[in-house]
Coordinates of C-alpha atoms (C1' of nucleotides) in Angstrom, one line a residue:
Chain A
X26 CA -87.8 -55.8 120.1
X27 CA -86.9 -57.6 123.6
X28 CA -83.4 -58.1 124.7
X29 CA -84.1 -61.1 126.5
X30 CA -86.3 -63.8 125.4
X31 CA -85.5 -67.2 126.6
X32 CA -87.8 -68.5 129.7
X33 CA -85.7 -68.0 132.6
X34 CA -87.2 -70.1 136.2
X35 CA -88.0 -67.2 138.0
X36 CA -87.0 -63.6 138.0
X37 CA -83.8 -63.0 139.4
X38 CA -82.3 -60.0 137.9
X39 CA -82.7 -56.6 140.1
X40 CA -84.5 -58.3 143.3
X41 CA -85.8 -54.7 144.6
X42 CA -86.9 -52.7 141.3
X43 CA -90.0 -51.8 140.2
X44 CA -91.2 -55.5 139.8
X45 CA -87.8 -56.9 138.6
X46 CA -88.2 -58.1 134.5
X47 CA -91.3 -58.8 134.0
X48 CA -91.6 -59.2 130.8
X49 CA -90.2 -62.8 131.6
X50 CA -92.8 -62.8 134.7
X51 CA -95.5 -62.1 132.8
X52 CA -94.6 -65.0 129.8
X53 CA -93.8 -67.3 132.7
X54 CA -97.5 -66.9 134.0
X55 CA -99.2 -66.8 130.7
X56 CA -97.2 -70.3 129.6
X57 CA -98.8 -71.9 133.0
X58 CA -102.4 -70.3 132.3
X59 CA -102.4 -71.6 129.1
X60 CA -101.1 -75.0 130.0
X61 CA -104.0 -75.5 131.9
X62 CA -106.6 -73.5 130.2
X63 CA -106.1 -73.8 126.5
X64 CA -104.8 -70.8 124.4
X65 CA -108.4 -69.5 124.2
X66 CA -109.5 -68.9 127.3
X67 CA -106.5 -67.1 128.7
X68 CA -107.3 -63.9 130.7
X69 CA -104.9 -60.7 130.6
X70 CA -105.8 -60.1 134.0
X71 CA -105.4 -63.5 134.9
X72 CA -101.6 -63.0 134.1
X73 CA -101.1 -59.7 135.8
X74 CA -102.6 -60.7 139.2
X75 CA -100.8 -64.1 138.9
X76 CA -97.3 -61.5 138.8
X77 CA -98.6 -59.3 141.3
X78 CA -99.1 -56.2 138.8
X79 CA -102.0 -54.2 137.4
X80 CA -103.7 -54.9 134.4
X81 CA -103.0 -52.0 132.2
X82 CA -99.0 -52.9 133.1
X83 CA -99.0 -55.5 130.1
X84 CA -99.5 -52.7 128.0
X85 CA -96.1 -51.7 128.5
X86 CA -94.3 -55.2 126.9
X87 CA -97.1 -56.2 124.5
X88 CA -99.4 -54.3 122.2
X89 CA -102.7 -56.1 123.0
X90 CA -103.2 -59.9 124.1
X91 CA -102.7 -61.7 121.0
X92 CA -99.2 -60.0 121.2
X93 CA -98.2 -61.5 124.2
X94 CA -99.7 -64.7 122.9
X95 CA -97.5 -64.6 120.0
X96 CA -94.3 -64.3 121.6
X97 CA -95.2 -66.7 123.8
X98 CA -95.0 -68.9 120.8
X99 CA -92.0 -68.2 120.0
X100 CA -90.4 -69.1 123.2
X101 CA -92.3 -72.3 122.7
X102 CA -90.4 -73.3 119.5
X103 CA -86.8 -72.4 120.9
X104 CA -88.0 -74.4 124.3
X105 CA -88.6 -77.4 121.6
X106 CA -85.5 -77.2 119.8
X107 CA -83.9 -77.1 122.7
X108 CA -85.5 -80.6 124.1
X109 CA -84.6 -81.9 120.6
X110 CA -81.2 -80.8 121.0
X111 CA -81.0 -81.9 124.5
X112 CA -82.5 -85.7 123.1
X113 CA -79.6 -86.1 120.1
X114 CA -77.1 -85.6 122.7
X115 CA -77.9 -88.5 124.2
X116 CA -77.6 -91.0 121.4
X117 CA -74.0 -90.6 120.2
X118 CA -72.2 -92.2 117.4
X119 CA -71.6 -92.7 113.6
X120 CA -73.4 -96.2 112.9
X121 CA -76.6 -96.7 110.6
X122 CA -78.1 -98.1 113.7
X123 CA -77.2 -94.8 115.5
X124 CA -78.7 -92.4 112.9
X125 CA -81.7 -94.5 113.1
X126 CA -82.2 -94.3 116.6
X127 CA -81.6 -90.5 116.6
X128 CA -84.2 -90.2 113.6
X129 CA -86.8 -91.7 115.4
X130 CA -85.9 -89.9 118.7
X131 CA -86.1 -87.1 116.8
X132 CA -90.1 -87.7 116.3
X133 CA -90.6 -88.8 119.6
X134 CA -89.6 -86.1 121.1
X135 CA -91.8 -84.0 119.2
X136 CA -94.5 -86.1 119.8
X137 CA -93.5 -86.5 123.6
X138 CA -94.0 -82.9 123.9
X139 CA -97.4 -82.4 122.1
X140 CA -98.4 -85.0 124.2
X141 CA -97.8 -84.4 127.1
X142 CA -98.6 -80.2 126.9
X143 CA -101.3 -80.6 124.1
X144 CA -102.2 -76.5 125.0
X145 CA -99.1 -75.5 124.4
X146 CA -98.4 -77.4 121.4
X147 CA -101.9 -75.9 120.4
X148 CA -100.6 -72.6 120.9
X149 CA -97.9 -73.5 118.8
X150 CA -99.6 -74.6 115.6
X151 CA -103.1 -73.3 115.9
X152 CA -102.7 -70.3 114.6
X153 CA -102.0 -67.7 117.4
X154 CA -98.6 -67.2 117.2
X155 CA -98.6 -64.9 113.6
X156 CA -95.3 -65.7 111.7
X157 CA -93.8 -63.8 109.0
X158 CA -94.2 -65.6 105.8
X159 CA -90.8 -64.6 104.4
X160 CA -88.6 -64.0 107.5
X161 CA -86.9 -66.9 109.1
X162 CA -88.4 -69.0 112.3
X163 CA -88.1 -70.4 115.2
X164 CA -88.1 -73.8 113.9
X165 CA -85.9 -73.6 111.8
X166 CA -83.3 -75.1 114.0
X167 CA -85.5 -78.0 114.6
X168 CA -85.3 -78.4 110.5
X169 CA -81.7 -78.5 110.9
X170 CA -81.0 -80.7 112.9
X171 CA -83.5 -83.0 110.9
X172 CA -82.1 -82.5 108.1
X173 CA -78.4 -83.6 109.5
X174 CA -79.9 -86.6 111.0
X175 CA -81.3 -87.3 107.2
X176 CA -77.9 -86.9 105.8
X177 CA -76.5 -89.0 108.3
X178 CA -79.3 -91.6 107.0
X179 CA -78.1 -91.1 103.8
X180 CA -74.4 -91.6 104.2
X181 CA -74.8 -94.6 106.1
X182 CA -77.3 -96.1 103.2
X183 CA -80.0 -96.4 105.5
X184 CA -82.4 -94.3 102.8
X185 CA -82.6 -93.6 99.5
X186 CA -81.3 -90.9 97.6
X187 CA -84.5 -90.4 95.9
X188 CA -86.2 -90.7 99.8
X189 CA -83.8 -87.9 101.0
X190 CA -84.9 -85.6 98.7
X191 CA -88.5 -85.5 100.5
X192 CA -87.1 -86.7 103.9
X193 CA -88.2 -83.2 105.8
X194 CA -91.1 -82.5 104.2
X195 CA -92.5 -86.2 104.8
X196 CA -91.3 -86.9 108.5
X197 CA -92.2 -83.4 109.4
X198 CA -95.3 -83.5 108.2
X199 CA -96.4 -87.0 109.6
X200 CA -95.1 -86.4 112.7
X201 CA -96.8 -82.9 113.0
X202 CA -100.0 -84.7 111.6
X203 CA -100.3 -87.7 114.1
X204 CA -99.5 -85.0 116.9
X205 CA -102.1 -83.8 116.1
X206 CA -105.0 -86.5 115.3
X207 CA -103.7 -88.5 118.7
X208 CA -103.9 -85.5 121.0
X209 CA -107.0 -84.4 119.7
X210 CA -108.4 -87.9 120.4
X211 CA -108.8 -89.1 116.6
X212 CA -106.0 -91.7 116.5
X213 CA -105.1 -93.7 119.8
X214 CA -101.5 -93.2 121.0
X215 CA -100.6 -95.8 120.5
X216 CA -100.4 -95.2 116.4
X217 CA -97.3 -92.9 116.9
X218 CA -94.7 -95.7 117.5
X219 CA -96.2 -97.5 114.7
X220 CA -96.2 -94.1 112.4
X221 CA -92.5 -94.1 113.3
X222 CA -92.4 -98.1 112.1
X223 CA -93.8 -97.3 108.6
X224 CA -91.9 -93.4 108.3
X225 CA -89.0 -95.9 108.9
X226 CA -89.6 -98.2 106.2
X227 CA -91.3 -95.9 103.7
X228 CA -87.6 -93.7 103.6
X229 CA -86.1 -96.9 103.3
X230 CA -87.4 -97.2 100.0
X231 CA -87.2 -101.5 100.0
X232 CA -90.3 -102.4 102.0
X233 CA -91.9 -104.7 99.5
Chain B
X30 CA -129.4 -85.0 120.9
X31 CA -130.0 -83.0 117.7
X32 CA -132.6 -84.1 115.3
X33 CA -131.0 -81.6 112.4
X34 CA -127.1 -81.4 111.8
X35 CA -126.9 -80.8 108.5
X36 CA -126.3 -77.3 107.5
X37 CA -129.0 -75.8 105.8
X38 CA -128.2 -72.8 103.3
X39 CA -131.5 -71.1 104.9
X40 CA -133.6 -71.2 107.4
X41 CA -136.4 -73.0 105.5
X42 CA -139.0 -74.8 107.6
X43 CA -142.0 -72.8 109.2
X44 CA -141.8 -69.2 107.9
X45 CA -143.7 -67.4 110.5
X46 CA -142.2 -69.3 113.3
X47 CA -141.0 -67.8 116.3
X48 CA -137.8 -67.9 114.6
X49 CA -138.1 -70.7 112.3
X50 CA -135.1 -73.9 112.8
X51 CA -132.9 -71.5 115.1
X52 CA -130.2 -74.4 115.9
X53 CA -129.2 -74.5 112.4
X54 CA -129.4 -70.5 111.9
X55 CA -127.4 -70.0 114.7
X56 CA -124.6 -72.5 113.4
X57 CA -124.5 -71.1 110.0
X58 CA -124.2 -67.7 111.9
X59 CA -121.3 -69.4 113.8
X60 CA -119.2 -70.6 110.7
X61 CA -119.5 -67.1 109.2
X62 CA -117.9 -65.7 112.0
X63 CA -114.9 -68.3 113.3
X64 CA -114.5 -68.1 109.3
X65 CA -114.0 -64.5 109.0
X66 CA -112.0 -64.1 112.7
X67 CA -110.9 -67.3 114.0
X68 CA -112.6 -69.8 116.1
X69 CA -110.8 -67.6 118.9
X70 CA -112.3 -64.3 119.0
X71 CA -115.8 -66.0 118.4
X72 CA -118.7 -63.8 120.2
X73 CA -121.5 -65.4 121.3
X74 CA -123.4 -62.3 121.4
X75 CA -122.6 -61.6 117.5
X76 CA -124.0 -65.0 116.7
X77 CA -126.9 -64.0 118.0
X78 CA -126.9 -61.0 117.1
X79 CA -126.5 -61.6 113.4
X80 CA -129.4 -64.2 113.8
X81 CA -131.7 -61.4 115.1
X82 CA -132.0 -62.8 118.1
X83 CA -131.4 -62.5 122.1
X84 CA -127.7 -63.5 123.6
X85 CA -130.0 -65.6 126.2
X86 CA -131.4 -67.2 123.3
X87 CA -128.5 -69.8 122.7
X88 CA -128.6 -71.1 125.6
X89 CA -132.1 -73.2 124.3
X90 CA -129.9 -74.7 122.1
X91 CA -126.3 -75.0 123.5
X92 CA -125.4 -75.4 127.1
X93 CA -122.5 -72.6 126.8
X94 CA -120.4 -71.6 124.0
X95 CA -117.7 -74.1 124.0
X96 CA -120.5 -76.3 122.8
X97 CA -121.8 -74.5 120.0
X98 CA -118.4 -74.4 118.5
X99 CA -118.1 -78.0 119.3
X100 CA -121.0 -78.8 117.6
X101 CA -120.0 -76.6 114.9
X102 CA -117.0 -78.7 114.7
X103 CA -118.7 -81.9 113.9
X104 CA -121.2 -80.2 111.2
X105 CA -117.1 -79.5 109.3
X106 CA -115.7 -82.5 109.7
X107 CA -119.3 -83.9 108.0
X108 CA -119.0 -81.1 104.9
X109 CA -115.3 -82.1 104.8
X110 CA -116.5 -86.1 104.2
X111 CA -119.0 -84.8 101.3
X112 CA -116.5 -82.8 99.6
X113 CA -114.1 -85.6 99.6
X114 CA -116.6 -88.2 98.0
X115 CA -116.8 -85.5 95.1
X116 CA -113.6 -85.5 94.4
X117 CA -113.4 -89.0 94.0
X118 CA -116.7 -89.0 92.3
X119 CA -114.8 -86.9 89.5
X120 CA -112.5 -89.8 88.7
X121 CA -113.8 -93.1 87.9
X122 CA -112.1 -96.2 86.7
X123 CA -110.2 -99.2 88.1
X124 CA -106.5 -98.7 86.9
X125 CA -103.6 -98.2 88.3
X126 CA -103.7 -94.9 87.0
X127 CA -106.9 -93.8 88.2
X128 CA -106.3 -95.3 91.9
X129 CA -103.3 -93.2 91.8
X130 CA -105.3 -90.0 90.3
X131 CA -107.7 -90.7 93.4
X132 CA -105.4 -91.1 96.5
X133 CA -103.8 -87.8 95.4
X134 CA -106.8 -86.0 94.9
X135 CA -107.9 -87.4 98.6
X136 CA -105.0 -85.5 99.8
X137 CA -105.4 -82.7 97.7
X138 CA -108.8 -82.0 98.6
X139 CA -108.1 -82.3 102.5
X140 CA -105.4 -79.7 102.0
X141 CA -107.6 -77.2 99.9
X142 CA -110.1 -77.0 102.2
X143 CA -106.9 -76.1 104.8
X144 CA -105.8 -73.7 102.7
X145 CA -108.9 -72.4 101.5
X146 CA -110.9 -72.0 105.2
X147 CA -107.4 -72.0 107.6
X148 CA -109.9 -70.8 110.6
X149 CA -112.3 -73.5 110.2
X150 CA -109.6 -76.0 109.9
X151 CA -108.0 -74.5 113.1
X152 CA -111.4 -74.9 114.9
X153 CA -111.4 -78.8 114.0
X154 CA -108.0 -79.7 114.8
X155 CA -107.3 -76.5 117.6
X156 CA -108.7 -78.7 120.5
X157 CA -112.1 -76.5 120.4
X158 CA -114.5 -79.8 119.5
X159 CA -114.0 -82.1 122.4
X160 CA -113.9 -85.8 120.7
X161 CA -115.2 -88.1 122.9
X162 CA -112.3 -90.4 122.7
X163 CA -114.0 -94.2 122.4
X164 CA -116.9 -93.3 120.4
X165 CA -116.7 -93.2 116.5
X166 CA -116.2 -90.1 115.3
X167 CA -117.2 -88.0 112.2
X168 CA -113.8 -88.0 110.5
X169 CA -114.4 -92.5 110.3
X170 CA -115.7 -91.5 106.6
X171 CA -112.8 -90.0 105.6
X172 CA -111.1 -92.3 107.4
X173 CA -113.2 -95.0 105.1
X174 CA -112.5 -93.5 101.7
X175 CA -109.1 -93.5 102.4
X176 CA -109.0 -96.9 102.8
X177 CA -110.9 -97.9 100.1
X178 CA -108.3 -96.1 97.8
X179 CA -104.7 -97.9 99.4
X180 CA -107.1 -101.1 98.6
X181 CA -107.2 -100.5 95.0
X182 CA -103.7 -99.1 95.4
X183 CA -103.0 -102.2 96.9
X184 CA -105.1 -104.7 94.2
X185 CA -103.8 -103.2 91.1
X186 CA -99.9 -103.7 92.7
X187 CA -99.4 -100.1 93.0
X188 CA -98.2 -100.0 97.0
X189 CA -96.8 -103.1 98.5
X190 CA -98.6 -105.2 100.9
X191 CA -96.3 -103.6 103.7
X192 CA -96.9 -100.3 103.4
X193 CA -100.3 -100.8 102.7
X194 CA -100.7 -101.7 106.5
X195 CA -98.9 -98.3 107.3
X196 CA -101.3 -96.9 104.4
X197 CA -104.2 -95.0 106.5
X198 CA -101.5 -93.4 109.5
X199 CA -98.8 -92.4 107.2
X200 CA -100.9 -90.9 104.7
X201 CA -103.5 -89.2 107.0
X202 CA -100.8 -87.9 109.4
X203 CA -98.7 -86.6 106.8
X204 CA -101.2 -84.4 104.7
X205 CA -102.6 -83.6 108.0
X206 CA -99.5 -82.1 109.2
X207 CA -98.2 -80.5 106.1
X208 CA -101.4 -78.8 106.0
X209 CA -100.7 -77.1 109.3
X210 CA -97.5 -76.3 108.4
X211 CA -98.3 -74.8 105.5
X212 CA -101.5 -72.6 106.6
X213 CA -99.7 -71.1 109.7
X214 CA -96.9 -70.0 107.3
X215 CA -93.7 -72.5 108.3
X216 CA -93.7 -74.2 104.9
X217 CA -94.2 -72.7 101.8
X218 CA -97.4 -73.4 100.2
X219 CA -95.8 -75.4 97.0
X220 CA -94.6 -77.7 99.6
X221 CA -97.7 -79.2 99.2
X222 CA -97.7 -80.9 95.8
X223 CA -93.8 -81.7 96.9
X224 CA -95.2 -84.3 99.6
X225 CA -97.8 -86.0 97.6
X226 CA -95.0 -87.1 95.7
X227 CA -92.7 -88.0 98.1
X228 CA -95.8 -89.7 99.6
X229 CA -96.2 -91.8 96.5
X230 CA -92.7 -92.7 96.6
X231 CA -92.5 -93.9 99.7
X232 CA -95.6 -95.8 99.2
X233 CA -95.0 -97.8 96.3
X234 CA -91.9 -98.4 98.3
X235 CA -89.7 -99.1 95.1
X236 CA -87.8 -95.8 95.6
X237 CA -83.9 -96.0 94.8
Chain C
dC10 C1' -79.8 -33.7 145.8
dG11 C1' -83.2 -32.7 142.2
dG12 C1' -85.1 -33.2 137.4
dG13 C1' -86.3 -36.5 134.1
dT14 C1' -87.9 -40.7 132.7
dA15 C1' -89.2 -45.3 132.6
dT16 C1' -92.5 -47.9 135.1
dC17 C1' -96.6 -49.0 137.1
dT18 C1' -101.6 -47.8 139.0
dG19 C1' -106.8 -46.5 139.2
dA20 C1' -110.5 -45.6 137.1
dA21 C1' -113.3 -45.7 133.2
dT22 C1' -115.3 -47.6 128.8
dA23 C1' -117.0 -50.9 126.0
dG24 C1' -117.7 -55.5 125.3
dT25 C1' -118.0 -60.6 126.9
dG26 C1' -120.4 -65.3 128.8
dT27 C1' -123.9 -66.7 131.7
dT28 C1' -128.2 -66.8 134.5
dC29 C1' -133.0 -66.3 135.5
dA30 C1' -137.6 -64.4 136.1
dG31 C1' -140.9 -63.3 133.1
dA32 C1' -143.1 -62.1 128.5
dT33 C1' -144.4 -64.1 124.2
dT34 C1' -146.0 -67.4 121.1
dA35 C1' -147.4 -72.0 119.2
dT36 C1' -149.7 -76.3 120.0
dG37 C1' -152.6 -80.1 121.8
dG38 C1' -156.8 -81.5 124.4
dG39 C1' -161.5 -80.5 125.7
Chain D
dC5 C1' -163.0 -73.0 118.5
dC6 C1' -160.6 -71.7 122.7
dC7 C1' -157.9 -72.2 126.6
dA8 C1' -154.2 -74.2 129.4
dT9 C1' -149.8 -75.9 128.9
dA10 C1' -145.5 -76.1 127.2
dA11 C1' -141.9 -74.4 124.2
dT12 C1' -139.5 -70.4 122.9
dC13 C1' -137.5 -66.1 123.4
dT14 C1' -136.5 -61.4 125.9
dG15 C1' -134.6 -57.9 129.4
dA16 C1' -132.1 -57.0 132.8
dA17 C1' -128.6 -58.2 135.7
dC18 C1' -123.9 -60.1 137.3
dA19 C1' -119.3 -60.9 137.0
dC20 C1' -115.7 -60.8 134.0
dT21 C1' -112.8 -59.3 129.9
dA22 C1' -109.6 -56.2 126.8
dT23 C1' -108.1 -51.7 126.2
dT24 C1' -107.1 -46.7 127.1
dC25 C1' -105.2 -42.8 129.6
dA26 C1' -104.2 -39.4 133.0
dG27 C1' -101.7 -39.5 136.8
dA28 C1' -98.9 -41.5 140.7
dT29 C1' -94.6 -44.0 141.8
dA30 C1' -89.9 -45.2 142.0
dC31 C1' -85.5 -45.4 139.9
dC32 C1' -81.3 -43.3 137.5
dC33 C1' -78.2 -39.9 136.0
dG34 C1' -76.2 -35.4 136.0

DNA sequence: CGGGTATCTGAATAGTGTTCAGATTATGGG
DNA sequence: CCCATAATCTGAACACTATTCAGATACCCG
């Protein structure tokens, strides 16, 4: 559908054009409304006058608003992998200790972002972005580079065999899950680092 | 503030009423809708409309509509408790085994009434119900049976006294986020069953 | 340079949340 | 029993929303 999709700072191809690309513009002004007013309550027009553009001028990059929504989505989960990405780099090495410190920087960083842009992650996961059941997603880099980081677990007999079978589908899930519960106020925040604590010791497989 | 928060099926008291118990029509009116198109997309005016009733009408009972569906909020995460204390009303006993029967069938439930109403789960954990963050909040119930069960997990030496303290946040996060996952399409719906397994595992803690 | 085309505008339509003055109806006190 | 009072609901209005479409605009290529 769109050539380019990544979030690009501000619009710098073809200074003089029409309005430049403004597909990026307008995502780049949505991502800000909705930061600050929740995926409900963003206004189409809101995002055009915010560009500078008319109204009716969305219509030309998205079918409707749920459209534009949607693909907004999808930039959010590449912009997450890419912060995940961006957080293993900074722990290198081969030792237990140093798969264990990328596992649980792993979470946090998930959790870091939820936290601190609970909209977006709201976007995200509350069912506005429609994804294909079948077809392949955005997060499925993030899985990835989970599931390394389990294997690395694994080689360095920090887990269990057994444990690495459901490693992805149980630390996904929990960490989704508190995301969720903490910034919607259920659990304090405090309950992630000690989610992280138990995650740790429940793959571990020994905690008696 | 409300006298009545439990959803009647009807509207029952005083017939020939001006409208009879409105609140609670207007609710039930509410779930029908955020059931059948989201808890975004909600009209106000269709609410009331399907009631019989004026738009202006609402505003007796709600001060705008973020609060209705606020309100509405809390009345689900009420119906949720009750249908939880069913299912474990279905399997009684003090064994192992039936501890074991129970905590899965907690999760079990929590996810089938995911995967069964995805839009009214969305509207609980979507940031639409604003959760006064210090106060106790409807979801303490659940929060309660769970508990109960990891102590006769606990008593009859199924979990170990470690995990049990990691019990409540592990479990709770976990089929909390799988649930997500799973109704917005980024796990596969089997994936389910898969984690209350792995959870198991991980909380006996005896996994090699 | 001029025709063609992608891009954007203006106006219009139908629907939204919200407010408020007033009409309607039930209820409690004489 | 009836009337004043208060609770309840309506109608119309306002500003705002998504969406459509005929037309104006500005770019590009031959």
């Amino acid at each position: 559908m769109s050539s380019s999709k990544v979030l690009r700072s501000k619009s710098v191809v073809r200074e003089s054009y029409h309005h430049g690309d403004l597909q990026a513009a307008l995502l780049e002004a949505a991502v800000n409304l909705v930061r600050a007013n929740g995926p409900d309550h963003l206004s189409l027009r809101a995002v055009a006058e915010q560009v500078g553009v008319s109204p009716s001028a969305v219509y030309h990059y998205f079918p409707d608003k749920d459209s534009l929504i949607s693909e907004l989505g999808d930039q959010l989960f590449i912009q997450m992998a890419v912060m995940q990405r961006e957080a293993l780099g900074n722990i290198p090495g081969n030792s237990a200790r140093a798969a264990r410190l990328r596992y649980r920087e792993l979470g946090r960083t998930y959790f870091r972002w939820a936290n601190s842009e609970p909209n977006l992650f709201r976007l995200m996961f509350g069912g506005f972005c429609k994804i294909e059941k079948g077809g392949t997603h955005e997060s499925e880099e993030a899985f990835l580079m989970l599931s390394k980081c389990l294997d690395e677990l694994l080689s360095t007999g920090v887990i269990t065999p057994t444990m690495r079978r459901y490693g992805e589908l149980i630390s996904w899930s929990a960490v989704q899950g508190a995301s969720t519960l903490i910034i919607e106020g259920i659990l304090p925040e405090a309950a992630f680092e000690e989610l992280l604590d138990g995650l740790e010791l429940a793959m571990r497989g020994g905690a008696k």
